[in-house]
Amino acid sequence: MTFQQSNQLSTASFTPAPVTSTKKRVRMNPTVLVQEFSVQPLTEEGKSELYYTRNDMNNFILGVKDIAYSHQLTQTMSKTDCIREQDNVAVESDGFLRGIELQIYPQRVQNKLIARRALLKYQTYLQTQRTDITPEQKATAMRAASEKLSAWSHLVAKETARLDSLRAYDADYLIPLDDATVKISSYPDVTFTKRE
């Protein structure tokens, strides 16, 4: 075999096959195939093992409320005259309060409602009073207002995430962590005045 023959053979073997475009279509079959199989009905004992009853759910809710109430009592009893900035972050070492922060820290719920209400009022104001600006400018204004109103929640979430990572990985965490706490100012930074 000569060089030209081997070159032709090698180029012939590496040329891609022509691409044929076949349109695939989706269609629904007019008939439905149903496969039946027999299942033993669940007994009351089997149901109680697989599912929570309404009574179980009520006990869970009461347990959460009891934990939240007892935590708030200990917080108010141990507070001094000064208000701690970190009162909205669970600082317990084992993190057993994770997931029920809204019941434990009512200021979080209050701030969430204030921010939502303020954003809705600002949106109404932009739509009704500010007809002189473009929709892009309105969207930019809404974004800026949302960032400003959610800044406090963002800081609380950052501190909670920092504490979660410290709890989860502790000494095994290979990425160096900043041990300094996130400074959380009181919310809101501006004062609200009630219109008469």
PDB file of C-alpha atoms in Angstrom:
ATOM      1  CA  MET A   1       0.000   0.000   0.000  1.00  0.00           C
ATOM      2  CA  THR A   2       1.404   3.366  -0.949  1.00  0.00           C
ATOM      3  CA  PHE A   3       1.330   6.529   1.090  1.00  0.00           C
ATOM      4  CA  GLN A   4      -1.426   8.034  -1.078  1.00  0.00           C
ATOM      5  CA  GLN A   5      -3.568   4.932  -0.749  1.00  0.00           C
ATOM      6  CA  SER A   6      -3.168   4.879   3.040  1.00  0.00           C
ATOM      7  CA  ASN A   7      -3.884   8.623   3.211  1.00  0.00           C
ATOM      8  CA  GLN A   8      -7.064   8.166   1.159  1.00  0.00           C
ATOM      9  CA  LEU A   9      -8.051   5.231   3.304  1.00  0.00           C
ATOM     10  CA  SER A  10      -7.512   7.166   6.531  1.00  0.00           C
ATOM     11  CA  THR A  11      -9.436  10.231   5.342  1.00  0.00           C
ATOM     12  CA  ALA A  12     -12.227   8.043   4.069  1.00  0.00           C
ATOM     13  CA  SER A  13     -12.597   6.371   7.423  1.00  0.00           C
ATOM     14  CA  PHE A  14     -12.791   9.677   9.337  1.00  0.00           C
ATOM     15  CA  THR A  15     -15.280  11.541   7.193  1.00  0.00           C
ATOM     16  CA  PRO A  16     -18.501  11.927   9.104  1.00  0.00           C
ATOM     17  CA  ALA A  17     -21.617  10.382   7.745  1.00  0.00           C
ATOM     18  CA  PRO A  18     -24.054  12.836   6.221  1.00  0.00           C
ATOM     19  CA  VAL A  19     -26.497  14.128   8.761  1.00  0.00           C
ATOM     20  CA  THR A  20     -30.054  13.321   7.938  1.00  0.00           C
ATOM     21  CA  SER A  21     -32.620  15.446   9.627  1.00  0.00           C
ATOM     22  CA  THR A  22     -35.559  13.417  10.671  1.00  0.00           C
ATOM     23  CA  LYS A  23     -38.324  15.301  12.336  1.00  0.00           C
ATOM     24  CA  LYS A  24     -39.557  13.547  15.404  1.00  0.00           C
ATOM     25  CA  ARG A  25     -43.126  14.048  16.321  1.00  0.00           C
ATOM     26  CA  VAL A  26     -44.943  13.467  19.525  1.00  0.00           C
ATOM     27  CA  ARG A  27     -48.386  12.040  19.316  1.00  0.00           C
ATOM     28  CA  MET A  28     -50.890  10.782  21.773  1.00  0.00           C
ATOM     29  CA  ASN A  29     -52.165   7.273  21.488  1.00  0.00           C
ATOM     30  CA  PRO A  30     -55.960   7.256  21.342  1.00  0.00           C
ATOM     31  CA  THR A  31     -56.162   4.174  23.510  1.00  0.00           C
ATOM     32  CA  VAL A  32     -54.970   3.910  27.078  1.00  0.00           C
ATOM     33  CA  LEU A  33     -53.340   0.803  28.454  1.00  0.00           C
ATOM     34  CA  VAL A  34     -54.139   0.232  32.102  1.00  0.00           C
ATOM     35  CA  GLN A  35     -52.330  -2.456  33.984  1.00  0.00           C
ATOM     36  CA  GLU A  36     -54.094  -3.659  37.061  1.00  0.00           C
ATOM     37  CA  PHE A  37     -52.359  -5.306  39.953  1.00  0.00           C
ATOM     38  CA  SER A  38     -53.691  -6.423  43.229  1.00  0.00           C
ATOM     39  CA  VAL A  39     -52.650  -4.659  46.385  1.00  0.00           C
ATOM     40  CA  GLN A  40     -53.512  -5.781  49.824  1.00  0.00           C
ATOM     41  CA  PRO A  41     -55.512  -3.074  51.583  1.00  0.00           C
ATOM     42  CA  LEU A  42     -53.702  -1.375  54.420  1.00  0.00           C
ATOM     43  CA  THR A  43     -54.722  -2.315  57.884  1.00  0.00           C
ATOM     44  CA  GLU A  44     -55.127   0.281  60.611  1.00  0.00           C
ATOM     45  CA  GLU A  45     -51.810  -0.845  62.084  1.00  0.00           C
ATOM     46  CA  GLY A  46     -50.072  -0.468  58.719  1.00  0.00           C
ATOM     47  CA  LYS A  47     -51.558   2.990  58.235  1.00  0.00           C
ATOM     48  CA  SER A  48     -50.389   4.072  61.675  1.00  0.00           C
ATOM     49  CA  GLU A  49     -46.842   2.968  60.808  1.00  0.00           C
ATOM     50  CA  LEU A  50     -46.789   4.765  57.445  1.00  0.00           C
ATOM     51  CA  TYR A  51     -48.741   7.967  58.073  1.00  0.00           C
ATOM     52  CA  TYR A  52     -49.042  10.567  60.790  1.00  0.00           C
ATOM     53  CA  THR A  53     -52.482  11.018  62.222  1.00  0.00           C
ATOM     54  CA  ARG A  54     -54.107  14.386  62.820  1.00  0.00           C
ATOM     55  CA  ASN A  55     -53.416  13.890  66.507  1.00  0.00           C
ATOM     56  CA  ASP A  56     -49.698  13.307  65.798  1.00  0.00           C
ATOM     57  CA  MET A  57     -49.545  16.506  63.728  1.00  0.00           C
ATOM     58  CA  ASN A  58     -51.261  18.492  66.480  1.00  0.00           C
ATOM     59  CA  ASN A  59     -48.751  17.122  68.997  1.00  0.00           C
ATOM     60  CA  PHE A  60     -45.865  18.197  66.731  1.00  0.00           C
ATOM     61  CA  ILE A  61     -47.295  21.708  66.458  1.00  0.00           C
ATOM     62  CA  LEU A  62     -47.827  21.935  70.206  1.00  0.00           C
ATOM     63  CA  GLY A  63     -44.278  20.693  70.778  1.00  0.00           C
ATOM     64  CA  VAL A  64     -42.849  23.377  68.496  1.00  0.00           C
ATOM     65  CA  LYS A  65     -44.912  26.061  70.202  1.00  0.00           C
ATOM     66  CA  ASP A  66     -43.783  24.799  73.600  1.00  0.00           C
ATOM     67  CA  ILE A  67     -40.112  24.920  72.543  1.00  0.00           C
ATOM     68  CA  ALA A  68     -40.566  28.398  71.103  1.00  0.00           C
ATOM     69  CA  TYR A  69     -42.342  29.659  74.212  1.00  0.00           C
ATOM     70  CA  SER A  70     -39.765  28.204  76.593  1.00  0.00           C
ATOM     71  CA  HIS A  71     -36.948  29.630  74.451  1.00  0.00           C
ATOM     72  CA  GLN A  72     -38.542  33.074  74.497  1.00  0.00           C
ATOM     73  CA  LEU A  73     -38.952  32.852  78.272  1.00  0.00           C
ATOM     74  CA  THR A  74     -35.292  32.024  78.777  1.00  0.00           C
ATOM     75  CA  GLN A  75     -34.311  34.820  76.407  1.00  0.00           C
ATOM     76  CA  THR A  76     -36.365  37.415  78.260  1.00  0.00           C
ATOM     77  CA  MET A  77     -35.142  36.199  81.650  1.00  0.00           C
ATOM     78  CA  SER A  78     -31.475  36.267  80.630  1.00  0.00           C
ATOM     79  CA  LYS A  79     -31.600  39.615  78.828  1.00  0.00           C
ATOM     80  CA  THR A  80     -29.980  42.587  80.371  1.00  0.00           C
ATOM     81  CA  ASP A  81     -30.877  46.188  79.675  1.00  0.00           C
ATOM     82  CA  CYS A  82     -28.936  46.216  76.427  1.00  0.00           C
ATOM     83  CA  ILE A  83     -30.449  44.662  73.333  1.00  0.00           C
ATOM     84  CA  ARG A  84     -28.201  42.190  71.606  1.00  0.00           C
ATOM     85  CA  GLU A  85     -27.867  42.520  67.851  1.00  0.00           C
ATOM     86  CA  GLN A  86     -27.670  38.748  67.388  1.00  0.00           C
ATOM     87  CA  ASP A  87     -31.077  38.029  68.959  1.00  0.00           C
ATOM     88  CA  ASN A  88     -32.483  36.878  65.642  1.00  0.00           C
ATOM     89  CA  VAL A  89     -29.929  34.129  65.062  1.00  0.00           C
ATOM     90  CA  ALA A  90     -29.973  30.769  66.787  1.00  0.00           C
ATOM     91  CA  VAL A  91     -26.601  30.488  68.488  1.00  0.00           C
ATOM     92  CA  GLU A  92     -27.142  27.122  70.127  1.00  0.00           C
ATOM     93  CA  SER A  93     -24.228  24.786  69.563  1.00  0.00           C
ATOM     94  CA  ASP A  94     -26.300  21.836  68.385  1.00  0.00           C
ATOM     95  CA  GLY A  95     -28.744  23.867  66.263  1.00  0.00           C
ATOM     96  CA  PHE A  96     -31.847  22.077  67.550  1.00  0.00           C
ATOM     97  CA  LEU A  97     -33.884  25.220  66.940  1.00  0.00           C
ATOM     98  CA  ARG A  98     -33.145  25.255  63.216  1.00  0.00           C
ATOM     99  CA  GLY A  99     -36.336  25.359  61.194  1.00  0.00           C
ATOM    100  CA  ILE A 100     -38.544  27.021  63.792  1.00  0.00           C
ATOM    101  CA  GLU A 101     -36.921  30.451  63.762  1.00  0.00           C
ATOM    102  CA  LEU A 102     -40.136  32.192  62.724  1.00  0.00           C
ATOM    103  CA  GLN A 103     -41.818  30.968  65.903  1.00  0.00           C
ATOM    104  CA  ILE A 104     -38.846  31.803  68.104  1.00  0.00           C
ATOM    105  CA  TYR A 105     -37.952  35.192  66.671  1.00  0.00           C
ATOM    106  CA  PRO A 106     -41.168  37.141  66.005  1.00  0.00           C
ATOM    107  CA  GLN A 107     -39.165  40.101  64.737  1.00  0.00           C
ATOM    108  CA  ARG A 108     -38.336  38.059  61.621  1.00  0.00           C
ATOM    109  CA  VAL A 109     -42.025  37.654  60.812  1.00  0.00           C
ATOM    110  CA  GLN A 110     -42.681  41.299  61.577  1.00  0.00           C
ATOM    111  CA  ASN A 111     -39.851  42.430  59.316  1.00  0.00           C
ATOM    112  CA  LYS A 112     -41.002  40.124  56.537  1.00  0.00           C
ATOM    113  CA  LEU A 113     -44.513  41.583  56.681  1.00  0.00           C
ATOM    114  CA  ILE A 114     -43.215  45.152  56.824  1.00  0.00           C
ATOM    115  CA  ALA A 115     -40.997  44.585  53.794  1.00  0.00           C
ATOM    116  CA  ARG A 116     -43.780  42.919  51.802  1.00  0.00           C
ATOM    117  CA  ARG A 117     -46.280  45.646  52.642  1.00  0.00           C
ATOM    118  CA  ALA A 118     -43.801  48.406  51.805  1.00  0.00           C
ATOM    119  CA  LEU A 119     -42.939  46.810  48.460  1.00  0.00           C
ATOM    120  CA  LEU A 120     -46.595  46.486  47.510  1.00  0.00           C
ATOM    121  CA  LYS A 121     -47.244  50.118  48.450  1.00  0.00           C
ATOM    122  CA  TYR A 122     -44.195  51.253  46.486  1.00  0.00           C
ATOM    123  CA  GLN A 123     -45.293  49.228  43.474  1.00  0.00           C
ATOM    124  CA  THR A 124     -48.749  50.816  43.627  1.00  0.00           C
ATOM    125  CA  TYR A 125     -47.140  54.235  43.929  1.00  0.00           C
ATOM    126  CA  LEU A 126     -44.947  53.597  40.894  1.00  0.00           C
ATOM    127  CA  GLN A 127     -47.858  52.375  38.804  1.00  0.00           C
ATOM    128  CA  THR A 128     -50.306  55.111  39.718  1.00  0.00           C
ATOM    129  CA  GLN A 129     -48.250  58.218  40.499  1.00  0.00           C
ATOM    130  CA  ARG A 130     -45.066  57.827  38.454  1.00  0.00           C
ATOM    131  CA  THR A 131     -46.381  57.615  34.913  1.00  0.00           C
ATOM    132  CA  ASP A 132     -43.456  59.714  33.699  1.00  0.00           C
ATOM    133  CA  ILE A 133     -40.841  56.942  33.996  1.00  0.00           C
ATOM    134  CA  THR A 134     -40.334  53.933  31.753  1.00  0.00           C
ATOM    135  CA  PRO A 135     -41.130  50.343  32.789  1.00  0.00           C
ATOM    136  CA  GLU A 136     -37.391  49.621  32.914  1.00  0.00           C
ATOM    137  CA  GLN A 137     -36.883  52.470  35.368  1.00  0.00           C
ATOM    138  CA  LYS A 138     -39.800  51.197  37.453  1.00  0.00           C
ATOM    139  CA  ALA A 139     -38.244  47.724  37.524  1.00  0.00           C
ATOM    140  CA  THR A 140     -34.910  49.221  38.569  1.00  0.00           C
ATOM    141  CA  ALA A 141     -36.594  51.220  41.317  1.00  0.00           C
ATOM    142  CA  MET A 142     -38.460  48.139  42.554  1.00  0.00           C
ATOM    143  CA  ARG A 143     -35.225  46.130  42.587  1.00  0.00           C
ATOM    144  CA  ALA A 144     -33.422  48.831  44.578  1.00  0.00           C
ATOM    145  CA  ALA A 145     -36.288  49.051  47.063  1.00  0.00           C
ATOM    146  CA  SER A 146     -36.394  45.270  47.435  1.00  0.00           C
ATOM    147  CA  GLU A 147     -32.646  45.112  48.062  1.00  0.00           C
ATOM    148  CA  LYS A 148     -32.879  47.850  50.672  1.00  0.00           C
ATOM    149  CA  LEU A 149     -35.843  46.277  52.461  1.00  0.00           C
ATOM    150  CA  SER A 150     -34.362  42.779  52.441  1.00  0.00           C
ATOM    151  CA  ALA A 151     -30.841  43.818  53.508  1.00  0.00           C
ATOM    152  CA  TRP A 152     -31.532  42.976  57.148  1.00  0.00           C
ATOM    153  CA  SER A 153     -32.923  39.538  56.259  1.00  0.00           C
ATOM    154  CA  HIS A 154     -29.921  38.965  54.013  1.00  0.00           C
ATOM    155  CA  LEU A 155     -27.546  39.650  56.914  1.00  0.00           C
ATOM    156  CA  VAL A 156     -29.486  37.354  59.235  1.00  0.00           C
ATOM    157  CA  ALA A 157     -29.409  34.604  56.588  1.00  0.00           C
ATOM    158  CA  LYS A 158     -25.650  35.052  56.118  1.00  0.00           C
ATOM    159  CA  GLU A 159     -25.015  34.710  59.830  1.00  0.00           C
ATOM    160  CA  THR A 160     -27.289  31.670  60.062  1.00  0.00           C
ATOM    161  CA  ALA A 161     -25.477  30.039  57.131  1.00  0.00           C
ATOM    162  CA  ARG A 162     -22.117  30.772  58.746  1.00  0.00           C
ATOM    163  CA  LEU A 163     -23.242  29.156  61.990  1.00  0.00           C
ATOM    164  CA  ASP A 164     -24.704  26.172  60.101  1.00  0.00           C
ATOM    165  CA  SER A 165     -21.420  25.556  58.296  1.00  0.00           C
ATOM    166  CA  LEU A 166     -19.492  25.786  61.552  1.00  0.00           C
ATOM    167  CA  ARG A 167     -21.884  23.322  63.213  1.00  0.00           C
ATOM    168  CA  ALA A 168     -21.832  20.916  60.284  1.00  0.00           C
ATOM    169  CA  TYR A 169     -18.138  20.829  59.469  1.00  0.00           C
ATOM    170  CA  ASP A 170     -16.401  22.251  62.530  1.00  0.00           C
ATOM    171  CA  ALA A 171     -12.732  21.169  62.241  1.00  0.00           C
ATOM    172  CA  ASP A 172     -13.256  19.136  59.054  1.00  0.00           C
ATOM    173  CA  TYR A 173     -14.113  22.197  56.994  1.00  0.00           C
ATOM    174  CA  LEU A 174     -11.206  22.673  54.601  1.00  0.00           C
ATOM    175  CA  ILE A 175     -12.166  26.122  53.368  1.00  0.00           C
ATOM    176  CA  PRO A 176     -11.050  28.788  55.836  1.00  0.00           C
ATOM    177  CA  LEU A 177     -13.996  30.495  57.461  1.00  0.00           C
ATOM    178  CA  ASP A 178     -14.152  33.996  58.730  1.00  0.00           C
ATOM    179  CA  ASP A 179     -14.852  33.547  62.428  1.00  0.00           C
ATOM    180  CA  ALA A 180     -16.034  37.120  62.793  1.00  0.00           C
ATOM    181  CA  THR A 181     -19.765  37.375  63.239  1.00  0.00           C
ATOM    182  CA  VAL A 182     -21.855  39.224  60.714  1.00  0.00           C
ATOM    183  CA  LYS A 183     -22.858  42.611  62.089  1.00  0.00           C
ATOM    184  CA  ILE A 184     -26.629  42.813  62.099  1.00  0.00           C
ATOM    185  CA  SER A 185     -28.060  46.227  62.722  1.00  0.00           C
ATOM    186  CA  SER A 186     -31.511  46.716  64.106  1.00  0.00           C
ATOM    187  CA  TYR A 187     -34.323  46.642  61.578  1.00  0.00           C
ATOM    188  CA  PRO A 188     -35.497  48.859  60.058  1.00  0.00           C
ATOM    189  CA  ASP A 189     -32.780  51.470  59.650  1.00  0.00           C
ATOM    190  CA  VAL A 190     -35.377  54.085  58.865  1.00  0.00           C
ATOM    191  CA  THR A 191     -38.245  55.087  61.070  1.00  0.00           C
ATOM    192  CA  PHE A 192     -41.830  54.865  59.977  1.00  0.00           C
ATOM    193  CA  THR A 193     -44.274  57.599  60.766  1.00  0.00           C
ATOM    194  CA  LYS A 194     -47.993  57.018  60.802  1.00  0.00           C
ATOM    195  CA  ARG A 195     -49.972  59.362  58.614  1.00  0.00           C
ATOM    196  CA  GLU A 196     -53.025  60.962  60.101  1.00  0.00           C
TER     197      GLU A 196
END
